[in-house]
C-alpha cells in the first residue's frame, strides 16, 4: 500500500504543469540556454579582470648583465620592489587615478664575455641560459614596439642598437636635459646612469654605473599597431626622462 502511494505521489509530481513546461523548454532551448550561460560567464570574467587590472602611469625597461631579483633571501624587500619604488619618484599620476603605478620590464641579457666576468666575480655562479635567450628575444621585440620607451641599457646593448639602426633607435637627450646640470653622455642619445642624482636611490644604485639611460624613438611599427596608445606612451616616456635628468638628491 505504501509503495502504491509513493508511486502515485511520484506520478503526480512528474505530471505537474510547471515541470512539464520546464521539460518542454529544456528540450527546445537546451543549446540556446547553454550558450547564453556561457556568454554571461565570459562577460563576468572579463569584467572582473578589467576591474582588477592595474593602469600603469610609466613603463620602464632595464636590460643588461645585472639581475634585479624579485625575491629576497633574507626576508628583506626584494631588489625589484626597491628599484620600482625609487622609479616612482620620477613618474607622475598621468591617468589621474590617485596612484602612481610603474611597471619595470627586467631583462637579464648578457653575452659570453659578460658571463665569464660574472663567473670570475662569483665562483659557482649559475646562469639560466634559457632565461637569457628568452629575455634577449623579448628585448628585440620591445625595441621595435611596445610601451617601454624609457630604457636603462647596458653600455654594450646601447651601442649595439645605436649601430644597428644608425642612431635612429633613440631620441637625442639634449631636449630633456636641465640647465646647469652636468651629464656624462654615452652619445647624443644616451646618458650614463652613474652621472645622475637618480643613481643615489635604493635599488637603482645597484645597477652598473655605465648603464645608459635613453628614450626609444616613436617607431613606425609601434604607430602602425596602435597609433594613439603608442603616442600616449611615448609622451609619458618623454616626461619621465625629463624627470630623471632633472632629479636632485
Coordinates of C-alpha atoms in Angstrom, one line a residue:
X1 CA 0.0 0.0 0.0
X2 CA 2.8 2.4 0.9
X3 CA 4.6 1.5 -2.3
X4 CA 1.5 2.3 -4.4
X5 CA 1.0 5.6 -2.6
X6 CA 4.7 6.6 -3.3
X7 CA 4.2 5.7 -6.9
X8 CA 1.0 7.8 -7.2
X9 CA 2.7 10.7 -5.5
X10 CA 5.7 10.4 -7.8
X11 CA 3.4 10.4 -10.9
X12 CA 1.5 13.5 -9.6
X13 CA 4.8 15.3 -9.2
X14 CA 6.1 14.4 -12.6
X15 CA 2.8 15.4 -14.1
X16 CA 2.7 18.9 -12.6
X17 CA 2.3 21.8 -15.2
X18 CA 5.4 23.6 -14.1
X19 CA 7.7 20.5 -14.6
X20 CA 6.1 19.8 -17.9
X21 CA 6.8 23.4 -19.1
X22 CA 10.3 23.2 -17.8
X23 CA 10.8 19.9 -19.6
X24 CA 9.5 21.3 -22.9
X25 CA 11.6 24.4 -22.5
X26 CA 14.8 22.4 -21.9
X27 CA 14.0 20.2 -24.9
X28 CA 13.5 23.0 -27.3
X29 CA 16.0 25.6 -25.9
X30 CA 18.8 23.5 -24.3
X31 CA 21.6 24.7 -26.5
X32 CA 20.3 28.2 -26.5
X33 CA 20.4 28.2 -22.7
X34 CA 23.9 26.7 -22.5
X35 CA 25.2 29.3 -25.0
X36 CA 23.6 32.1 -23.0
X37 CA 25.0 30.9 -19.7
X38 CA 28.5 30.6 -21.3
X39 CA 28.3 34.2 -22.7
X40 CA 27.3 35.5 -19.2
X41 CA 30.2 33.7 -17.6
X42 CA 32.7 35.1 -20.1
X43 CA 31.4 38.6 -19.7
X44 CA 31.6 38.3 -15.9
X45 CA 35.2 37.0 -16.1
X46 CA 36.3 39.8 -18.5
X47 CA 34.6 42.4 -16.3
X48 CA 36.3 41.2 -13.2
X49 CA 39.7 41.2 -15.0
X50 CA 39.1 44.7 -16.2
X51 CA 38.3 45.9 -12.8
X52 CA 41.3 44.3 -11.2
X53 CA 43.8 45.3 -14.0
X54 CA 46.3 48.0 -12.9
X55 CA 46.5 51.1 -15.1
X56 CA 50.2 52.0 -15.3
X57 CA 51.5 55.5 -15.5
X58 CA 55.0 54.6 -16.5
X59 CA 56.7 51.8 -18.5
X60 CA 60.5 51.5 -17.9
X61 CA 62.8 48.8 -19.3
X62 CA 66.1 47.5 -17.9
X63 CA 68.3 45.2 -19.9
X64 CA 71.8 44.1 -19.1
X65 CA 74.1 41.9 -17.0
X66 CA 72.6 42.8 -13.7
X67 CA 69.8 40.7 -12.2
X68 CA 67.2 42.7 -10.5
X69 CA 65.8 39.9 -8.4
X70 CA 62.2 39.7 -7.5
X71 CA 62.8 37.6 -4.4
X72 CA 64.9 38.2 -1.3
X73 CA 66.9 35.5 0.6
X74 CA 67.0 37.3 3.9
X75 CA 63.3 38.3 4.2
X76 CA 64.1 41.9 3.2
X77 CA 62.3 43.8 0.5
X78 CA 63.1 42.3 -2.9
X79 CA 65.5 44.3 -5.0
X80 CA 62.9 44.6 -7.8
X81 CA 60.4 46.2 -5.4
X82 CA 63.0 48.6 -4.0
X83 CA 64.0 49.6 -7.5
X84 CA 60.4 50.1 -8.5
X85 CA 59.7 52.3 -5.5
X86 CA 62.6 54.5 -6.5
X87 CA 61.5 54.8 -10.1
X88 CA 58.1 56.0 -8.9
X89 CA 59.8 59.2 -7.7
X90 CA 60.3 60.3 -11.4
X91 CA 56.8 59.3 -12.6
X92 CA 53.6 61.2 -12.3
X93 CA 49.9 60.2 -11.9
X94 CA 49.3 60.6 -15.6
X95 CA 45.9 58.8 -15.6
X96 CA 44.7 60.8 -12.6
X97 CA 43.5 57.8 -10.6
X98 CA 45.2 58.9 -7.4
X99 CA 48.1 56.4 -7.6
X100 CA 51.5 56.3 -9.3
X101 CA 51.9 52.8 -10.8
X102 CA 55.1 51.9 -12.6
X103 CA 56.0 48.7 -14.3
X104 CA 59.6 47.7 -14.8
X105 CA 60.4 45.2 -17.6
X106 CA 63.5 43.5 -16.2
X107 CA 65.6 41.6 -18.8
X108 CA 68.8 39.7 -18.0
X109 CA 70.7 40.0 -21.3
X110 CA 74.4 39.0 -21.5
X111 CA 77.0 37.7 -23.9
X112 CA 79.7 35.2 -23.4
X113 CA 82.3 37.8 -22.2
X114 CA 79.9 39.2 -19.7
X115 CA 79.0 35.7 -18.5
X116 CA 82.7 35.0 -17.9
X117 CA 83.1 38.2 -15.9
X118 CA 80.2 37.1 -13.7
X119 CA 81.8 33.7 -13.2
X120 CA 85.1 35.3 -12.2
X121 CA 83.3 37.6 -9.7
X122 CA 81.2 34.9 -8.1
X123 CA 82.7 31.4 -8.4
X124 CA 79.9 28.8 -8.7
X125 CA 77.5 31.4 -10.2
X126 CA 74.8 29.7 -12.3
X127 CA 73.3 31.3 -15.4
X128 CA 69.9 30.3 -16.7
X129 CA 70.7 30.2 -20.4
X130 CA 67.1 29.6 -21.3
X131 CA 66.1 32.8 -19.4
X132 CA 68.9 34.8 -21.1
X133 CA 67.7 33.6 -24.5
X134 CA 64.1 34.4 -23.8
X135 CA 65.0 37.9 -22.4
X136 CA 67.2 38.6 -25.4
X137 CA 64.2 37.9 -27.7
X138 CA 61.9 40.0 -25.6
X139 CA 64.4 42.9 -25.8
X140 CA 64.4 42.7 -29.5
X141 CA 60.6 42.9 -29.6
X142 CA 60.5 45.7 -27.1
X143 CA 62.9 47.8 -29.1
X144 CA 60.6 47.7 -32.1
X145 CA 57.2 48.0 -30.5
X146 CA 55.6 48.2 -27.1
X147 CA 55.1 50.8 -24.4
X148 CA 58.6 50.7 -22.9
X149 CA 60.1 53.9 -24.2
X150 CA 62.3 54.8 -21.2
X151 CA 65.3 52.4 -21.3
X152 CA 68.1 51.6 -18.9
X153 CA 70.5 49.6 -21.1
X154 CA 74.0 48.1 -20.6
X155 CA 76.6 50.1 -22.4
X156 CA 77.1 47.2 -24.8
X157 CA 73.5 46.9 -25.7
X158 CA 73.0 50.6 -26.1
X159 CA 75.9 50.9 -28.7
X160 CA 74.7 47.7 -30.5
X161 CA 71.3 49.3 -31.1
X162 CA 72.9 52.6 -31.9
X163 CA 75.0 51.0 -34.6
X164 CA 72.3 48.6 -35.9
X165 CA 69.8 51.4 -36.5
X166 CA 72.3 54.1 -37.4
X167 CA 71.4 56.2 -34.4
X168 CA 67.7 56.3 -35.2
X169 CA 66.6 53.9 -32.4
X170 CA 66.8 56.6 -29.7
X171 CA 65.9 60.2 -29.3
X172 CA 68.6 62.8 -28.7
X173 CA 68.6 63.6 -25.0
X174 CA 69.6 67.3 -25.2
X175 CA 65.9 68.4 -25.3
X176 CA 65.3 66.7 -22.0
X177 CA 68.3 68.0 -20.0
X178 CA 68.0 70.5 -17.2
X179 CA 70.1 73.7 -17.5
X180 CA 73.0 74.0 -15.1
X181 CA 73.4 70.2 -14.6
X182 CA 76.4 68.2 -15.8
X183 CA 75.8 65.0 -17.7
X184 CA 78.2 62.2 -18.8
X185 CA 76.9 61.4 -22.3
X186 CA 77.4 58.0 -23.9
X187 CA 76.4 59.7 -27.2
X188 CA 73.9 62.4 -28.1
X189 CA 71.2 59.8 -27.5
X190 CA 72.1 58.5 -24.0
X191 CA 73.3 59.5 -20.5
X192 CA 75.4 57.3 -18.2
X193 CA 73.3 56.5 -15.1
X194 CA 76.3 57.0 -12.8
X195 CA 76.4 60.7 -13.6
X196 CA 72.8 61.3 -12.5
X197 CA 71.5 62.1 -9.0
X198 CA 68.9 59.3 -9.5
X199 CA 71.8 56.9 -9.1
X200 CA 71.8 57.6 -5.4
X201 CA 68.4 56.0 -4.9
X202 CA 68.0 52.5 -3.4
X203 CA 67.9 49.7 -5.9
X204 CA 69.0 52.0 -8.8
X205 CA 72.4 52.4 -7.1
X206 CA 73.0 48.7 -7.5
X207 CA 72.9 48.9 -11.3
X208 CA 76.2 49.2 -13.1
X209 CA 77.3 52.9 -13.3
X210 CA 77.8 52.6 -17.0
X211 CA 74.2 51.7 -17.6
X212 CA 72.9 54.1 -20.3
X213 CA 69.6 55.9 -19.8
X214 CA 67.9 56.6 -23.1
X215 CA 64.5 57.1 -24.8
X216 CA 63.3 55.0 -27.7
X217 CA 62.1 57.0 -30.6
X218 CA 58.4 56.6 -31.7
X219 CA 58.8 54.0 -34.4
X220 CA 56.6 53.4 -37.4
X221 CA 56.0 49.9 -36.3
X222 CA 54.5 51.0 -33.0
X223 CA 52.4 53.7 -34.6
X224 CA 51.1 51.2 -37.1
X225 CA 50.0 48.8 -34.4
X226 CA 48.2 51.3 -32.2
X227 CA 48.9 54.9 -33.1
X228 CA 47.0 56.7 -30.3
X229 CA 48.2 54.4 -27.4
X230 CA 51.8 54.4 -28.7
X231 CA 51.8 58.2 -28.9
X232 CA 50.5 58.5 -25.4
X233 CA 53.1 56.1 -24.0
X234 CA 55.9 58.0 -25.8
X235 CA 54.7 61.3 -24.4
X236 CA 54.7 59.8 -20.9
X237 CA 58.2 58.5 -21.6
X238 CA 59.4 61.9 -22.5
X239 CA 58.1 63.3 -19.3
X240 CA 59.7 60.5 -17.3
X241 CA 63.1 61.0 -18.9
X242 CA 62.9 64.7 -18.3
X243 CA 62.2 64.0 -14.6
X244 CA 65.1 61.5 -14.4
X245 CA 67.5 64.0 -15.8
X246 CA 66.2 66.8 -13.5
X247 CA 66.1 64.7 -10.4
X248 CA 68.1 66.0 -7.4
X249 CA 69.1 64.3 -4.2

